[in-house]
PDB file of C-alpha atoms in Angstrom:
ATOM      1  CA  UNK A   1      -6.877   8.560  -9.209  1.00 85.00           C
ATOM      2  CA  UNK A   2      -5.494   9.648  -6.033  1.00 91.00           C
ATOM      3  CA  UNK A   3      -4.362  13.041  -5.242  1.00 90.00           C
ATOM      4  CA  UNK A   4      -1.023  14.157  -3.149  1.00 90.00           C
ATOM      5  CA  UNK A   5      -2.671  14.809  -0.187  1.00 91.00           C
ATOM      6  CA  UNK A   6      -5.011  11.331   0.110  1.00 93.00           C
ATOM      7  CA  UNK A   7      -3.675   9.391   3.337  1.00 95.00           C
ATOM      8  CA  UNK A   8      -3.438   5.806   3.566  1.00 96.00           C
ATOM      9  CA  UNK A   9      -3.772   3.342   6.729  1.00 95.00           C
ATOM     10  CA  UNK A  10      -3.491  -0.422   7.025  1.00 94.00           C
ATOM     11  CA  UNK A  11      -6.989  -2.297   7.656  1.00 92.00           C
ATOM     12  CA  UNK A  12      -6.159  -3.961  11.365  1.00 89.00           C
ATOM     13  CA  UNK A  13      -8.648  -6.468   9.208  1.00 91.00           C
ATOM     14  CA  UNK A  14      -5.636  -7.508   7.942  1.00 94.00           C
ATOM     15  CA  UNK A  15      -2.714  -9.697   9.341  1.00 95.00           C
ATOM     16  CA  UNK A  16       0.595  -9.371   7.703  1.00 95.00           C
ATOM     17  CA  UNK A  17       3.842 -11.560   7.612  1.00 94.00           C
ATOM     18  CA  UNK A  18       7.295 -10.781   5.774  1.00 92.00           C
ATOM     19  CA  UNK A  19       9.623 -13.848   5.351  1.00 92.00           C
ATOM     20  CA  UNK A  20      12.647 -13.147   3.398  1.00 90.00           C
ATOM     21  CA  UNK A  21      12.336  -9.379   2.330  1.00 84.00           C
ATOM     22  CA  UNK A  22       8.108 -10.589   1.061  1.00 91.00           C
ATOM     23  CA  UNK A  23       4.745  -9.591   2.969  1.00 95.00           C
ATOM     24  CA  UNK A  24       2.211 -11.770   2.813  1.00 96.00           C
ATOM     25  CA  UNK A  25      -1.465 -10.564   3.425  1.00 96.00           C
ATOM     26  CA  UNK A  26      -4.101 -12.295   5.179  1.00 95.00           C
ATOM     27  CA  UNK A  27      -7.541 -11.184   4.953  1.00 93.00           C
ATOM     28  CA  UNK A  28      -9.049 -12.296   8.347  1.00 91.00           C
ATOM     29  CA  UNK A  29     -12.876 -12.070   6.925  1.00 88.00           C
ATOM     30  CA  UNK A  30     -12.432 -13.826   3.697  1.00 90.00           C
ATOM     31  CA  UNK A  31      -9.177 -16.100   4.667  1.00 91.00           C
ATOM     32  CA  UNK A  32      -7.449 -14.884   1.224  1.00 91.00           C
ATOM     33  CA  UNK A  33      -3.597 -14.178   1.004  1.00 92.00           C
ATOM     34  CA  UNK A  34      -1.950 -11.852  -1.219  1.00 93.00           C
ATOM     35  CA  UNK A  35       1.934 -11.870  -1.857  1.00 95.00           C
ATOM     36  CA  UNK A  36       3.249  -8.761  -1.951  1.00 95.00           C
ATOM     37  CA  UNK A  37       6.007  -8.011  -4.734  1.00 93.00           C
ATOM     38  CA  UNK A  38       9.173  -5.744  -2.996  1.00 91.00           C
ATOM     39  CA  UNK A  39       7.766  -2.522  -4.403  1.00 92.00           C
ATOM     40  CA  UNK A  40       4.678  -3.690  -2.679  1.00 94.00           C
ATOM     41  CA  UNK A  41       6.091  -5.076   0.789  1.00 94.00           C
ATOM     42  CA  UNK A  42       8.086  -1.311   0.999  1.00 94.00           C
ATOM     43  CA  UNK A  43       4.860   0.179   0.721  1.00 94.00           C
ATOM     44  CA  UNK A  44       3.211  -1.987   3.212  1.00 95.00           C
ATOM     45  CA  UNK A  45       6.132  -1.524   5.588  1.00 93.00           C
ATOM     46  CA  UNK A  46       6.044   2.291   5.315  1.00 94.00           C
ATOM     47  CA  UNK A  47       2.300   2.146   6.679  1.00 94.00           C
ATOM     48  CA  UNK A  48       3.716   0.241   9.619  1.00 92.00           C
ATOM     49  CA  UNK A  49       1.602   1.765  12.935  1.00 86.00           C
ATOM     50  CA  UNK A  50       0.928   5.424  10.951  1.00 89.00           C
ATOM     51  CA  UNK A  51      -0.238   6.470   7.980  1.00 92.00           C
ATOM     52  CA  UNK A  52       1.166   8.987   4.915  1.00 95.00           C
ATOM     53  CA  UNK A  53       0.322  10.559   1.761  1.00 95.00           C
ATOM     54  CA  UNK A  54       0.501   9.777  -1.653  1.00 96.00           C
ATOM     55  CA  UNK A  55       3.560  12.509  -1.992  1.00 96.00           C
ATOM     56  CA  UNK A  56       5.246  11.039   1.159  1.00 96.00           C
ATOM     57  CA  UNK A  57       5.014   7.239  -0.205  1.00 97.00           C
ATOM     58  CA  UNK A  58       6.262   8.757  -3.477  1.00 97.00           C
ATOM     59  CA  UNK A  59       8.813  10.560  -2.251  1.00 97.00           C
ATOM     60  CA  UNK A  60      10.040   7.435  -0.232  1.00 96.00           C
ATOM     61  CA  UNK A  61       9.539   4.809  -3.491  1.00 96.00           C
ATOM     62  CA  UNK A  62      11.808   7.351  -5.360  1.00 96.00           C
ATOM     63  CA  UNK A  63      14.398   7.622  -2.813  1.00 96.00           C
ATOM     64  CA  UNK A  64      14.953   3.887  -1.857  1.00 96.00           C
ATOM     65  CA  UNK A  65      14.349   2.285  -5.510  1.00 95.00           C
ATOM     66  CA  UNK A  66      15.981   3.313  -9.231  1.00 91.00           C
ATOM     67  CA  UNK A  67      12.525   4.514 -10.680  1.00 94.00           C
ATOM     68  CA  UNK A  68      12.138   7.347 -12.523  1.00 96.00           C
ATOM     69  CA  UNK A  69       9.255   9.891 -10.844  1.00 96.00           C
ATOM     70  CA  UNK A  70       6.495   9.259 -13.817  1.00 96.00           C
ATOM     71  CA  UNK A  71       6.804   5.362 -13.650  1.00 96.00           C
ATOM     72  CA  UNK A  72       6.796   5.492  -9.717  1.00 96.00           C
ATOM     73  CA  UNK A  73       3.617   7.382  -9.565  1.00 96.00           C
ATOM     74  CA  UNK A  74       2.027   5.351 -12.222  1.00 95.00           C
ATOM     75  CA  UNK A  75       3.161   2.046 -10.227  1.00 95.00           C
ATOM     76  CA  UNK A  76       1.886   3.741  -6.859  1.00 96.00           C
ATOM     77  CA  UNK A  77      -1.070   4.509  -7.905  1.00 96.00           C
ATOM     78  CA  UNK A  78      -2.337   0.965  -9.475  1.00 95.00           C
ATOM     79  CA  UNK A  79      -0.735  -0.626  -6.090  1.00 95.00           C
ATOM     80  CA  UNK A  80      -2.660   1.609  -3.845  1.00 96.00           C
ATOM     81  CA  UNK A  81      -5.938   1.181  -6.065  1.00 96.00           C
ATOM     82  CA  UNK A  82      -5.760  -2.326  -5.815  1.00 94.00           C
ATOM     83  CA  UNK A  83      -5.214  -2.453  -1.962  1.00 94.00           C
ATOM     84  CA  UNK A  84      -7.839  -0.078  -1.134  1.00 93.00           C
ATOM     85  CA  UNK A  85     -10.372  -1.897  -3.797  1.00 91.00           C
ATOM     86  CA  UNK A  86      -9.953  -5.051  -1.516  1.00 90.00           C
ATOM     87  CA  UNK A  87      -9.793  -2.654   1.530  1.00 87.00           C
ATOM     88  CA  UNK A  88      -6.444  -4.325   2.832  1.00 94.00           C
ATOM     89  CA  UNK A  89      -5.581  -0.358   2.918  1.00 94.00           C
ATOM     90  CA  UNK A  90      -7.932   2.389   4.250  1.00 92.00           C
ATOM     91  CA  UNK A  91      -8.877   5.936   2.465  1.00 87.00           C
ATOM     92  CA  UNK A  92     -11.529   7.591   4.882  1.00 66.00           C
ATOM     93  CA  UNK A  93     -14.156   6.587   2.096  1.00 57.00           C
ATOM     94  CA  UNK A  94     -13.169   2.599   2.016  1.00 47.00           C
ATOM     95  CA  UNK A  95     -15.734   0.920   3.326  1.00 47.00           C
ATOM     96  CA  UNK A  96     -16.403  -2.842   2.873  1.00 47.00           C
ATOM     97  CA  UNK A  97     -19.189  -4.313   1.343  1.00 44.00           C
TER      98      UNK A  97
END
């Protein structure tokens, strides 16, 4: 679980496209795409050249969608798990393997 203060990055691994309001991932290493739902491609565009919080990407997923604060943070935290598992997003501990 991440805590309020954890700060995200994208990987420069990782090469990104949005066509019509969707980002698309491509993981230069392994050649893999990911499809990015629009929670997801928000996210993604947030981190665009800088990096935030947890509380500032939660605090900005609140603001732009109808979500109520709980099921925000619960969605925000499996997205960022998963992106940082596969490294497409960086924590200062994410290394890959």
């Amino acid at each position: 679980m991440f805590e309020r203060q954890d700060r995200f990055v994208r990987n420069g691994e990782f090469a990104s496209e949005q066509i019509d309001g969707t980002v698309w991932l491509w993981d230069r290493l392994s050649g893999n795409f990911q499809r990015l739902n629009a929670v997801g491609s928000f996210i993604w565009c947030e981190l665009a050249g800088s990096e935030h919080s947890f509380d500032e990407l939660l605090a900005a997923l609140i603001q732009t969608f109808d979500v109520e604060p709980d099921q925000a943070r619960r969605d925000l935290q499996a997205f960022l798990a998963a992106l940082v598992a596969g490294c497409a997003l960086m924590q200062k501990d994410c290394e890959r393997e």
